[in-house]
Short mmCIF file of C-alpha atoms (C1' of nucleotides) in Angstrom, two decimals:
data_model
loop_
_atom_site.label_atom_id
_atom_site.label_comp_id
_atom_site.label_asym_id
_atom_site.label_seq_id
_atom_site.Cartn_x
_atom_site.Cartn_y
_atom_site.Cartn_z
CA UNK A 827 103.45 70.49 93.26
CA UNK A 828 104.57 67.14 93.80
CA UNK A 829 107.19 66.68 92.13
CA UNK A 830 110.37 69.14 93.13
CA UNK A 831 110.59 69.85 89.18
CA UNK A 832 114.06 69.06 87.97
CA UNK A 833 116.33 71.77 87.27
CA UNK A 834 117.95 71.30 83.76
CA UNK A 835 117.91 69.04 81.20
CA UNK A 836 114.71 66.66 80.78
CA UNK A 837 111.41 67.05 82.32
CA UNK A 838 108.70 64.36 82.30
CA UNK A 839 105.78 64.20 79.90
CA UNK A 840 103.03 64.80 81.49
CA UNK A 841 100.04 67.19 79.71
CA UNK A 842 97.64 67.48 82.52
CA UNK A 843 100.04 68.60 85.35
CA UNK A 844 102.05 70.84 83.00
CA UNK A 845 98.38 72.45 82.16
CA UNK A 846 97.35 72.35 85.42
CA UNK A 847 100.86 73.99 86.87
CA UNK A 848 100.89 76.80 84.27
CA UNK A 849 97.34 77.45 85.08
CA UNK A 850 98.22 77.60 89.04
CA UNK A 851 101.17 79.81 88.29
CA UNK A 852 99.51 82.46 85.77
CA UNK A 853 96.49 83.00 88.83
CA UNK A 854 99.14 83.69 90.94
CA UNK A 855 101.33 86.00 88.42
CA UNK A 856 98.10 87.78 87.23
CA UNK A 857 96.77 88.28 90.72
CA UNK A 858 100.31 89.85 92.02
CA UNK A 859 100.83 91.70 89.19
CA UNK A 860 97.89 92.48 86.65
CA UNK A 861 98.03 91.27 83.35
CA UNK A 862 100.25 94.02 82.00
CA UNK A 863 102.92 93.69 85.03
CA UNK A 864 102.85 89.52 84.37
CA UNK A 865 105.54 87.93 82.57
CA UNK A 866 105.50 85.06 81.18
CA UNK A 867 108.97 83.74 81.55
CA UNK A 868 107.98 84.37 85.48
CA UNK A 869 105.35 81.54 85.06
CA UNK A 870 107.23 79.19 82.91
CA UNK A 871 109.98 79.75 85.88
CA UNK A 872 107.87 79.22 88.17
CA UNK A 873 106.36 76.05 86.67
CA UNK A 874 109.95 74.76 86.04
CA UNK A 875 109.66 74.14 82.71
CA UNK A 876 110.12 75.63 79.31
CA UNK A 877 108.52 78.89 77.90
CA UNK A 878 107.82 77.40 74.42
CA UNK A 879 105.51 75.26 76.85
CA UNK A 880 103.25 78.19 77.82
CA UNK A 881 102.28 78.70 74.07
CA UNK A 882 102.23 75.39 73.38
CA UNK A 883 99.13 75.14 76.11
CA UNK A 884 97.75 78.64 75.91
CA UNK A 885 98.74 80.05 72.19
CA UNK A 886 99.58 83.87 73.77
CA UNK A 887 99.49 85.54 77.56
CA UNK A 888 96.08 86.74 76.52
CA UNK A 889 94.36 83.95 76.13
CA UNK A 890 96.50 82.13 79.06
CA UNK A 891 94.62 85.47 81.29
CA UNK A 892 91.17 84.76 79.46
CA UNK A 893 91.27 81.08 80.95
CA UNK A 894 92.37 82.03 84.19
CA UNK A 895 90.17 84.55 84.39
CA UNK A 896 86.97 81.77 83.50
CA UNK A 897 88.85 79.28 85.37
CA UNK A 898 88.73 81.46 88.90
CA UNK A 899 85.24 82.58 87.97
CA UNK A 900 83.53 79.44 87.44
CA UNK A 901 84.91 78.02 90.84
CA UNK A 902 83.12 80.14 92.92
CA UNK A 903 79.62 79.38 91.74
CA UNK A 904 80.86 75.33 93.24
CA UNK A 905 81.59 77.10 96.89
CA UNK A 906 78.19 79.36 96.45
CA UNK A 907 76.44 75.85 95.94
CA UNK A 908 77.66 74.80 99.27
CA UNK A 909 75.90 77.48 101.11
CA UNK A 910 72.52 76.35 102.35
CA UNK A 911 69.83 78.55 103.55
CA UNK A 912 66.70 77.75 102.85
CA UNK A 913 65.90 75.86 105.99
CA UNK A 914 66.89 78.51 108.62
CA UNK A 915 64.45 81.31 109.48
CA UNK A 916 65.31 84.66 108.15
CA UNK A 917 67.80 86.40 110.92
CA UNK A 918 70.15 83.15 110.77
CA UNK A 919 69.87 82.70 107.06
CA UNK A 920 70.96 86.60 106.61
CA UNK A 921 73.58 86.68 109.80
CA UNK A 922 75.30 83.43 107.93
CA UNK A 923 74.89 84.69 104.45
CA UNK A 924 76.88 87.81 105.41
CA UNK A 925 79.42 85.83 107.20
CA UNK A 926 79.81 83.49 104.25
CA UNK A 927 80.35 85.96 102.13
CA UNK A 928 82.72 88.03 104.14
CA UNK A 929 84.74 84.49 104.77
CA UNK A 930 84.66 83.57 100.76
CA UNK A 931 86.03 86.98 100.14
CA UNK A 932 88.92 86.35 103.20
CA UNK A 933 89.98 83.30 101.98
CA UNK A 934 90.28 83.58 98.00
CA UNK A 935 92.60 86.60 97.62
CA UNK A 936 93.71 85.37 94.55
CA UNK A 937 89.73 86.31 93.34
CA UNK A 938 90.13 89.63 95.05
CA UNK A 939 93.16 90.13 93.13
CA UNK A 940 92.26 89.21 90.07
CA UNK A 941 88.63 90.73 89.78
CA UNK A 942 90.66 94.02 90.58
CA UNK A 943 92.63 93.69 88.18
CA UNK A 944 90.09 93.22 85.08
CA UNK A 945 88.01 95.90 86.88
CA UNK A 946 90.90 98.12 86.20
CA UNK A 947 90.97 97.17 82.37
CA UNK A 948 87.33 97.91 82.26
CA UNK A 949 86.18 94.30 82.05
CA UNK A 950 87.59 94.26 78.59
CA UNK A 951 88.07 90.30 78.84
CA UNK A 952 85.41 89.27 81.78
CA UNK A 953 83.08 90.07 79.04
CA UNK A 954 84.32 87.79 76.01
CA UNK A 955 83.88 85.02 78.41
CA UNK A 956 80.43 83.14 78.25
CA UNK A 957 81.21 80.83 81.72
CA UNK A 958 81.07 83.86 83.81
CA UNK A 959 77.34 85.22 82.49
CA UNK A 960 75.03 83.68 85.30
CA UNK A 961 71.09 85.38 85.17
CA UNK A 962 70.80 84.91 88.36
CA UNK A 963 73.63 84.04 91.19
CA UNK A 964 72.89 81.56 94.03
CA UNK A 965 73.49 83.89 96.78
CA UNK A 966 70.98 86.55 94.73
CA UNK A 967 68.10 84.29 94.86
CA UNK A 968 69.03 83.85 98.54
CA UNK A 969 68.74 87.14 99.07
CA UNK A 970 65.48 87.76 97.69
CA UNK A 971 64.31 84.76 99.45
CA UNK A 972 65.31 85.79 102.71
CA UNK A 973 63.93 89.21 102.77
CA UNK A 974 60.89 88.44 101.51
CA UNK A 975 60.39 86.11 104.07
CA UNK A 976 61.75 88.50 106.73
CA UNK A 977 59.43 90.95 105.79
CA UNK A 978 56.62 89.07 105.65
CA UNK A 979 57.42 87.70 109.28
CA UNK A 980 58.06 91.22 110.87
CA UNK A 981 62.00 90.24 111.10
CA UNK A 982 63.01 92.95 109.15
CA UNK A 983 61.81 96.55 109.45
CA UNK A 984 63.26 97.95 106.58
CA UNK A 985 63.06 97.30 102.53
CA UNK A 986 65.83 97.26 100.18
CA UNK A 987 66.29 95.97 96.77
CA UNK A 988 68.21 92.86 96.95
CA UNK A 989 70.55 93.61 94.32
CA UNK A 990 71.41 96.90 96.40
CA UNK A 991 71.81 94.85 99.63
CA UNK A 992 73.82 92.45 97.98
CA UNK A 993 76.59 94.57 96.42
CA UNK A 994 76.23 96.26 100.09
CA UNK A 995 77.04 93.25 101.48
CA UNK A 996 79.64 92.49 99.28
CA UNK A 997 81.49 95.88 99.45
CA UNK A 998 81.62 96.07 103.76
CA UNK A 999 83.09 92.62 103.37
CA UNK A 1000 85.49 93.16 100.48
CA UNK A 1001 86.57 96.76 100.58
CA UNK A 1002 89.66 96.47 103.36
CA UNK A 1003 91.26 93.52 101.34
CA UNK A 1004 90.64 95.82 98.14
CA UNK A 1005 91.71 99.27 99.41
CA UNK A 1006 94.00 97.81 102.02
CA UNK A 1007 96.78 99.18 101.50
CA UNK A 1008 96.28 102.58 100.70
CA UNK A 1009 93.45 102.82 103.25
CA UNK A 1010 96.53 101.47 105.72
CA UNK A 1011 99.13 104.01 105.02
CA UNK A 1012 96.70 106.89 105.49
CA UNK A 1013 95.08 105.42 108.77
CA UNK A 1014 98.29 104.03 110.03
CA UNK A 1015 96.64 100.98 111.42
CA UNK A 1016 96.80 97.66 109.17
CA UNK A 1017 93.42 96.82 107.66
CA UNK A 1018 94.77 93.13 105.82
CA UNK A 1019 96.37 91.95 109.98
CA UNK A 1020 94.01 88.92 110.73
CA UNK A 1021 93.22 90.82 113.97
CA UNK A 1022 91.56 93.65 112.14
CA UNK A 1023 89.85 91.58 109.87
CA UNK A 1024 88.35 89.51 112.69
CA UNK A 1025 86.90 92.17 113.92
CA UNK A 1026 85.82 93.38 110.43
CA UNK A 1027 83.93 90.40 110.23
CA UNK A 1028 82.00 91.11 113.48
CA UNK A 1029 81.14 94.74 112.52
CA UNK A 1030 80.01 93.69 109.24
CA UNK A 1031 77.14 91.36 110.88
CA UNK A 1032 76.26 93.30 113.12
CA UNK A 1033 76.19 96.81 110.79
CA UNK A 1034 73.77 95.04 107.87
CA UNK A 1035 71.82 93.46 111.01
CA UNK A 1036 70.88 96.53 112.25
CA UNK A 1037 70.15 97.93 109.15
CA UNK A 1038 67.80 95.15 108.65
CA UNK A 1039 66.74 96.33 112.21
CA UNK A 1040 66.88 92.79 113.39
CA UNK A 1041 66.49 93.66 117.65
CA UNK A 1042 68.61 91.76 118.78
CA UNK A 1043 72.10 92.53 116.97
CA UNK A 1044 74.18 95.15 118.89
CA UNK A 1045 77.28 97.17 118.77
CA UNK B 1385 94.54 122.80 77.07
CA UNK B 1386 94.23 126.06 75.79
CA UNK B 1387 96.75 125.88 73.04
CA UNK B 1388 95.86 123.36 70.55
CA UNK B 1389 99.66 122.31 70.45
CA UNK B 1390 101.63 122.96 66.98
CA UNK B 1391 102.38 119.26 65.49
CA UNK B 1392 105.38 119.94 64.44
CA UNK B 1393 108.34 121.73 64.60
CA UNK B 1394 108.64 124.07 67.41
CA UNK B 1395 107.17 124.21 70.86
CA UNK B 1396 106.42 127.49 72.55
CA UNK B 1397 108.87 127.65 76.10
CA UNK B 1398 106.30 127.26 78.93
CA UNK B 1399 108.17 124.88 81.76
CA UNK B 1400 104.48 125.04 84.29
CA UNK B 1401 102.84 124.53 81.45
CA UNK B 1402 104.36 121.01 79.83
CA UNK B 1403 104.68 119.79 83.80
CA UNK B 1404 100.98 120.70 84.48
CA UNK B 1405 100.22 118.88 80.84
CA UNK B 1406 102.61 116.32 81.95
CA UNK B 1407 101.10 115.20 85.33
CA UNK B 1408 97.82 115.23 83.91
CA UNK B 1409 98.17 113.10 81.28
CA UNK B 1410 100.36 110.96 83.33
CA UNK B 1411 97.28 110.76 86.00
CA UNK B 1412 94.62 109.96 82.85
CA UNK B 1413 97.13 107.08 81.43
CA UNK B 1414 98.10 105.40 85.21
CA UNK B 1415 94.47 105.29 85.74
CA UNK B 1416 93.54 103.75 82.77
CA UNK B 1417 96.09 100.80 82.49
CA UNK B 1418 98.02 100.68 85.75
CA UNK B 1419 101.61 101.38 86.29
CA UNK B 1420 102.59 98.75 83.96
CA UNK B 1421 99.99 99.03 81.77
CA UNK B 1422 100.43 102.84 81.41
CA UNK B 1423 102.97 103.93 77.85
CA UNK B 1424 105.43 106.79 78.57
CA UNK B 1425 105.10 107.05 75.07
CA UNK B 1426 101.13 107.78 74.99
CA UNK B 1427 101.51 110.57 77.58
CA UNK B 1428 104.11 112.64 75.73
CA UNK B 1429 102.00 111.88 72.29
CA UNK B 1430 98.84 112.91 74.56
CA UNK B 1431 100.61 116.07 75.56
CA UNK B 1432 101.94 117.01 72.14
CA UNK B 1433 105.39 117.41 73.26
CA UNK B 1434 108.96 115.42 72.52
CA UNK B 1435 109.09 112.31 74.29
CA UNK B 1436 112.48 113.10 76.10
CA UNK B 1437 110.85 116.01 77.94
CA UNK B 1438 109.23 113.43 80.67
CA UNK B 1439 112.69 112.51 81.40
CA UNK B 1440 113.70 116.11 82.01
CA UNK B 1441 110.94 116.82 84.50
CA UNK B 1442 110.41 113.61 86.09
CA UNK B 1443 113.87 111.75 85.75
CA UNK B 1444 111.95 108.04 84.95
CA UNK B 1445 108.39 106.11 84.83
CA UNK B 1446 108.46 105.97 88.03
CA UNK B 1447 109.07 109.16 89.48
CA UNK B 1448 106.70 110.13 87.56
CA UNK B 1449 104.10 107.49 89.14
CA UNK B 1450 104.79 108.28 92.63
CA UNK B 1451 104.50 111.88 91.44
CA UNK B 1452 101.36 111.13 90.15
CA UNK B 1453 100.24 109.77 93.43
CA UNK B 1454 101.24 112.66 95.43
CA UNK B 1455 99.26 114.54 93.86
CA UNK B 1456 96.28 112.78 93.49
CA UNK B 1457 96.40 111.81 97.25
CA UNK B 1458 97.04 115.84 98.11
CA UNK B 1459 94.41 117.02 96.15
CA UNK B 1460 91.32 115.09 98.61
CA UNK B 1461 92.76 116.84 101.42
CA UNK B 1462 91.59 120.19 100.36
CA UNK B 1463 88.10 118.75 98.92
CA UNK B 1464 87.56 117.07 102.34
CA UNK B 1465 88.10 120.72 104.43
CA UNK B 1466 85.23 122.02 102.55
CA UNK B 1467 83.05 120.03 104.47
CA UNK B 1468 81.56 121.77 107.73
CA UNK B 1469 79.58 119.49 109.89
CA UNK B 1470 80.21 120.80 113.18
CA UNK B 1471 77.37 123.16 113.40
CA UNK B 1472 74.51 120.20 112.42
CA UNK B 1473 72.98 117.62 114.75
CA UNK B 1474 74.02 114.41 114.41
CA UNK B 1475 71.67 112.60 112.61
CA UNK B 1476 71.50 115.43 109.54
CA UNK B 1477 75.41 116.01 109.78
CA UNK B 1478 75.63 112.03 109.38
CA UNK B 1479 73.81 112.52 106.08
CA UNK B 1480 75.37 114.61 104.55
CA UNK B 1481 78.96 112.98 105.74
CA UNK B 1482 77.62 110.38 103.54
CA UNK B 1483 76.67 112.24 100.74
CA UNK B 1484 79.71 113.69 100.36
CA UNK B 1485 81.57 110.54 100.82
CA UNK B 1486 79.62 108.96 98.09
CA UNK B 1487 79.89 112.22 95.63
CA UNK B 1488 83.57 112.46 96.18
CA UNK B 1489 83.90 109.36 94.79
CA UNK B 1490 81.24 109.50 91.89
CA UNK B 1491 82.64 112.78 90.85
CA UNK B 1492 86.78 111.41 90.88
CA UNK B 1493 86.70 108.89 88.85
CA UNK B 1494 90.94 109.29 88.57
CA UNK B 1495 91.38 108.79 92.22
CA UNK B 1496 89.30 105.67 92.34
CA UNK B 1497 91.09 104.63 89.25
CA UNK B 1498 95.00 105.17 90.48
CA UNK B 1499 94.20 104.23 94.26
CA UNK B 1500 93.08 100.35 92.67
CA UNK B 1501 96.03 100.17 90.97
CA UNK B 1502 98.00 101.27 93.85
CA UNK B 1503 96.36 98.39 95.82
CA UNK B 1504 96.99 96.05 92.74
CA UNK B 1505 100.65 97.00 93.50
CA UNK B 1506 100.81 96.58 97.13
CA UNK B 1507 100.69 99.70 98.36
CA UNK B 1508 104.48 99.81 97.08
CA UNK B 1509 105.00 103.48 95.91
CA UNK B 1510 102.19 105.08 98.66
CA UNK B 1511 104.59 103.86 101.24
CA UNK B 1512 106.94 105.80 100.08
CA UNK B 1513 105.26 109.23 99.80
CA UNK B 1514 105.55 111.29 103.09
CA UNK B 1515 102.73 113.65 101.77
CA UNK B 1516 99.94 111.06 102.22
CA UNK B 1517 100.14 109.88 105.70
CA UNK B 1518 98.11 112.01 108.00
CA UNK B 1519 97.54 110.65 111.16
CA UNK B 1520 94.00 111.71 111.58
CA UNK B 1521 91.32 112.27 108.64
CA UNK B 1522 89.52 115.77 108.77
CA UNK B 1523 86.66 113.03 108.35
CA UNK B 1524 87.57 110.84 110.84
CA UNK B 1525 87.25 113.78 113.20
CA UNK B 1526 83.92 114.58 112.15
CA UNK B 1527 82.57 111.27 112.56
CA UNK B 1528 84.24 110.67 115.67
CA UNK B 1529 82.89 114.13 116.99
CA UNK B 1530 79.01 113.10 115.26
CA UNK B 1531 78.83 109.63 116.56
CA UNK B 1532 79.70 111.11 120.36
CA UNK B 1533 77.08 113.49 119.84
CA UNK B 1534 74.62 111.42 118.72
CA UNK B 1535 75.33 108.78 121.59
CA UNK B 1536 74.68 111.36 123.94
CA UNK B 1537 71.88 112.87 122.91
CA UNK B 1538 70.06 109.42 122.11
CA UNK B 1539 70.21 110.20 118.28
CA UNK B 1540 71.96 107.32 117.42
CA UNK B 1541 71.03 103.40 119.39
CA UNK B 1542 73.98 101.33 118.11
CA UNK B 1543 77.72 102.07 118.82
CA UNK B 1544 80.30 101.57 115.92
CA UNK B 1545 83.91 102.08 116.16
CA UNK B 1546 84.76 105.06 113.88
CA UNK B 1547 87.23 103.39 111.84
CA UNK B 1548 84.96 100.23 111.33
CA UNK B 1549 82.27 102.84 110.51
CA UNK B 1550 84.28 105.32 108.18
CA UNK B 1551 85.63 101.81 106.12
CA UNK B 1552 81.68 100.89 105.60
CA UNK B 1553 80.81 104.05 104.55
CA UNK B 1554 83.83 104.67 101.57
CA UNK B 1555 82.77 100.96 100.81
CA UNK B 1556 79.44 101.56 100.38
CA UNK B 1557 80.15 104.31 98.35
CA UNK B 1558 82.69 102.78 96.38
CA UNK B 1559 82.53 99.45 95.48
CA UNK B 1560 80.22 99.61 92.49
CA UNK B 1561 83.02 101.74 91.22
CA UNK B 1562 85.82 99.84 92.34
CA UNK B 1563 84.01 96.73 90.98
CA UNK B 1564 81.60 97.59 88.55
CA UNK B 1565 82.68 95.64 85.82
CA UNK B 1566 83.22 92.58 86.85
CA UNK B 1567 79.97 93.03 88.73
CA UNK B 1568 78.02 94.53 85.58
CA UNK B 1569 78.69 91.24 83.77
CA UNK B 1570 77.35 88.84 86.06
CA UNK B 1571 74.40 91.01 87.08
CA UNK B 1572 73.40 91.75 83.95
CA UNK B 1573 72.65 95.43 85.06
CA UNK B 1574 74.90 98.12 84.54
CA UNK B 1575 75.53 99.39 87.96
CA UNK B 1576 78.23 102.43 86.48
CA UNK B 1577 75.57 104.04 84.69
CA UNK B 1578 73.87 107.24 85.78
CA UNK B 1579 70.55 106.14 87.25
CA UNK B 1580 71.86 103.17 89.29
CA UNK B 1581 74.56 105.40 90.61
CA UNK B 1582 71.74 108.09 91.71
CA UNK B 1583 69.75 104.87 93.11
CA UNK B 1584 72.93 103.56 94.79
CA UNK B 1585 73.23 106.94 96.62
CA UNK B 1586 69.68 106.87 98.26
CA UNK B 1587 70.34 103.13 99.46
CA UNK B 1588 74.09 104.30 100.87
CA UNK B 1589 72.21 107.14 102.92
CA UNK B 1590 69.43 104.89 103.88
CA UNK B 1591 71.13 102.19 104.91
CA UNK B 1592 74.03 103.51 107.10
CA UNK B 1593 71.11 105.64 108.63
CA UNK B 1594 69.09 102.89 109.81
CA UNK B 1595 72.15 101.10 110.94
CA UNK B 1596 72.46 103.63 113.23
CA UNK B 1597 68.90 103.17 114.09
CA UNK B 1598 68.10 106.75 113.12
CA UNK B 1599 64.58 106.54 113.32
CA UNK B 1600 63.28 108.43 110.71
CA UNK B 1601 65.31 107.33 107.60
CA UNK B 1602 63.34 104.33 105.73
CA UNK B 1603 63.45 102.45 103.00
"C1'" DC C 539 109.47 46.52 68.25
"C1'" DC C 540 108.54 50.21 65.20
"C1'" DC C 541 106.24 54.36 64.12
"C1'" DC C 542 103.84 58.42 64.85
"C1'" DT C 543 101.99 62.08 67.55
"C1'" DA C 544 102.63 65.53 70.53
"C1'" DA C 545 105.37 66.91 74.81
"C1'" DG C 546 109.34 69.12 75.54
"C1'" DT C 547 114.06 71.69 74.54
"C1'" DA C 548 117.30 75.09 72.59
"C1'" DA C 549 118.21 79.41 70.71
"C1'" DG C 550 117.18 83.58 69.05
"C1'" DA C 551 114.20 86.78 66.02
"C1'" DA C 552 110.96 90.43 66.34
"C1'" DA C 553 108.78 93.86 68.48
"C1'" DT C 554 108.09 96.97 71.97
"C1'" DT C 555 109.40 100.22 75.40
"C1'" DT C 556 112.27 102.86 78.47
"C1'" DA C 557 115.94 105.84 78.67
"C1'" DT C 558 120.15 108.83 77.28
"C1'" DG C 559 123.88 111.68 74.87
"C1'" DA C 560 124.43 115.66 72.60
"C1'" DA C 561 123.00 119.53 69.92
"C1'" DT C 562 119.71 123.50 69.49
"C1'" DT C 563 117.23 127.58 70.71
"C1'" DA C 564 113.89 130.38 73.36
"C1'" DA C 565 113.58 133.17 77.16
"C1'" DA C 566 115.35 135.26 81.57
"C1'" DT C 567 119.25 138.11 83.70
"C1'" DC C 568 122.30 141.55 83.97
"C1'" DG D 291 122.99 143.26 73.54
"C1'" DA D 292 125.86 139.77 75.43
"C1'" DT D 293 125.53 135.92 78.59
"C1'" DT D 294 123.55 132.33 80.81
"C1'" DT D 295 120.14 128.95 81.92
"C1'" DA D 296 117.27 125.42 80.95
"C1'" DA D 297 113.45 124.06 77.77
"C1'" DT D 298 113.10 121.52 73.68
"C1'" DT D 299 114.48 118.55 69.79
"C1'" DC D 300 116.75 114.71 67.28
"C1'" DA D 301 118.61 110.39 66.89
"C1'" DT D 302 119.46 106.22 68.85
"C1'" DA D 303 121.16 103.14 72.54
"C1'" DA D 304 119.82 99.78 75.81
"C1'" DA D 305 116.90 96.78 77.86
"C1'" DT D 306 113.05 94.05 78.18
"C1'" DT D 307 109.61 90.91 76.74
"C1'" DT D 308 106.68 88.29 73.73
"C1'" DC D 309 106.66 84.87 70.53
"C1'" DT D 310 108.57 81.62 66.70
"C1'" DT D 311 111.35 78.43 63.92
"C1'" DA D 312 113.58 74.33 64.07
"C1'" DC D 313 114.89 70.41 66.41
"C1'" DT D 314 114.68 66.37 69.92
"C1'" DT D 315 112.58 62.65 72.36
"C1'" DA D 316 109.21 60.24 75.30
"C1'" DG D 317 105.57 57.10 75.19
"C1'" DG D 318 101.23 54.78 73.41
"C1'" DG D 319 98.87 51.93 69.61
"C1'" DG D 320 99.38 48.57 66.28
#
DNA sequence: CCCCTAAGTAAGAAATTTATGAATTAAATC
DNA sequence: GATTTAATTCATAAATTTCTTACTTAGGGG
């Protein structure tokens, strides 16, 4: 990072940034290329430093993709903390909640990437992990919160199960940067250009607004 | 399929026959671990026949990938023409354009599976394929043709681009496949089995109704 | 200043996986 | 029934990729 890692010969000790670099390097390597299409002499290159080095840190690639995998997992709950809703009455809290989460989702494509990619190994390693098991999310309780209290108020004119609204939520603001590319070819019109995802973002407020049947969203 | 293929020995001459085995174990094995994850070597095993026969029909890996895509991609085109919306109102051909969105995708499991990993690569091989690009969806016809209608005849209140629109729909209908997983684990609910896929199809219908503000769909 | 631990290097073994050359034989054609 | 075509087999080359054994050296604690 700092450092312009010398070419050959003898690199400087240094555990923590060595960790931290291979760690850094095998997000990006997993997220471009799943765990099967990842090589590990691509993130020891990379890194600028020696292969034995990977397995000296991480013992195999599998457990060097377990601990990325918990390492890109866990840091999302710290962002979800920032998000505070509690204060604002129901049609703000629900307008920003969607826009946060369309936002988190636009600016962590490594997370897109690599939740795609253990979704297309079945979750075979999200599930040995214990970090990633949360009862309850942040943004869930939110959620619950929000409606009930839109309800309650006459905000919103229609029930749904907040786990149901939530993954609804999630998918309109994460399915372009999943399925962009094929979704591209066949439409012809680029779905990941930051003019078409602006605009996602609009019609994504405005669509789970009006489902909520909150008057005054339009369009 | 039929034949229970002799183990050893000699295979009976059937050329359609070992490509149509071919492709279709090819499509089962890309889906299930990627391009790079998928094992020339378990599709021939899976087919029963000498590994050097993949090489005579489909020259490499991955010809035999972007072979695999073809066909997958070519084979929604004739599902989708079954549809016939044109004669219904808006409001109950809107329905069932979303009912049939979300069964395509409950029901084709192998498309969801090979169009992630397509996105996992980048889109890379689909750009090649001349088969796939169509400039206009029979679907996006319909629902350009429906939401028209419906804006005319006051069926509809809010106005959604149809591109914007068609996106929320497939993600609506999709994600919990695309992401169920990943999503399973930190929910603690599993949102691939049967009933919450049944549940998930009510809230799809429900919700992109009322976003429309079609007033009799609730809940 | 010495010693010891672990960070780092060099080189290549081991295992896996894709691909090919060349022979064999079943079926289609005339 | 001879001839031809290509479907199928066998054996193995070639390439790639993960991982290990053995060695070297930097740097902190006493």
């Amino acid at each position: 990072m700092d450092v312009p890692t010398v070419k050959t010969g003898t690199r400087s000790r240094d555990p923590e940034r060595t960790r931290a670099q291979l760690m850094e390097a095998a997000l990006t390597e997993f997220g471009d290329h799943g765990f099967h299409g990842a090589r590990v002499d691509r993130i020891t290159k990379a890194v600028g430093c020696n292969a034995r080095l990977l397995y000296h840190y991480f013992s195999s690639k599998e457990k060097l993709y377990i601990a990325a995998l918990e390492h890109i997992f866990t840091d999302i709950r710290a962002q979800e903390r920032q998000l505070e809703l509690e204060r604002l009455p129901p049609r703000a809290a629900m307008e920003r909640l969607v826009g946060f989460t369309f936002d988190f989702f636009d600016s962590n494509p490594l997370f897109v990437k690599i939740a795609r990619n253990e979704n297309l190994l079945e979750g075979r390693y999200i599930v040995q992990t214990e970090a990633v098991r949360a009862s309850s999310l942040p943004l869930m309780d939110a959620i619950t919160q929000i409606l009930e209290q839109g309800y309650r108020e006459g905000a919103f004119a229609h029930r749904y199960d907040p786990l149901q609204l939530y993954v609804t939520i999630v998918a309109i603001s994460a399915h372009h940067l999943n399925n962009g590319h094929t979704f591209s070819v066949i439409f012809g019109v680029d779905l990941l250009s930051p003019e078409w995802r602006a605009e996602r973002r609009r019609h994504a407020i405005a669509f789970v607004m009006n489902a909520l049947d909150a008057a005054p969203a339009q369009s």
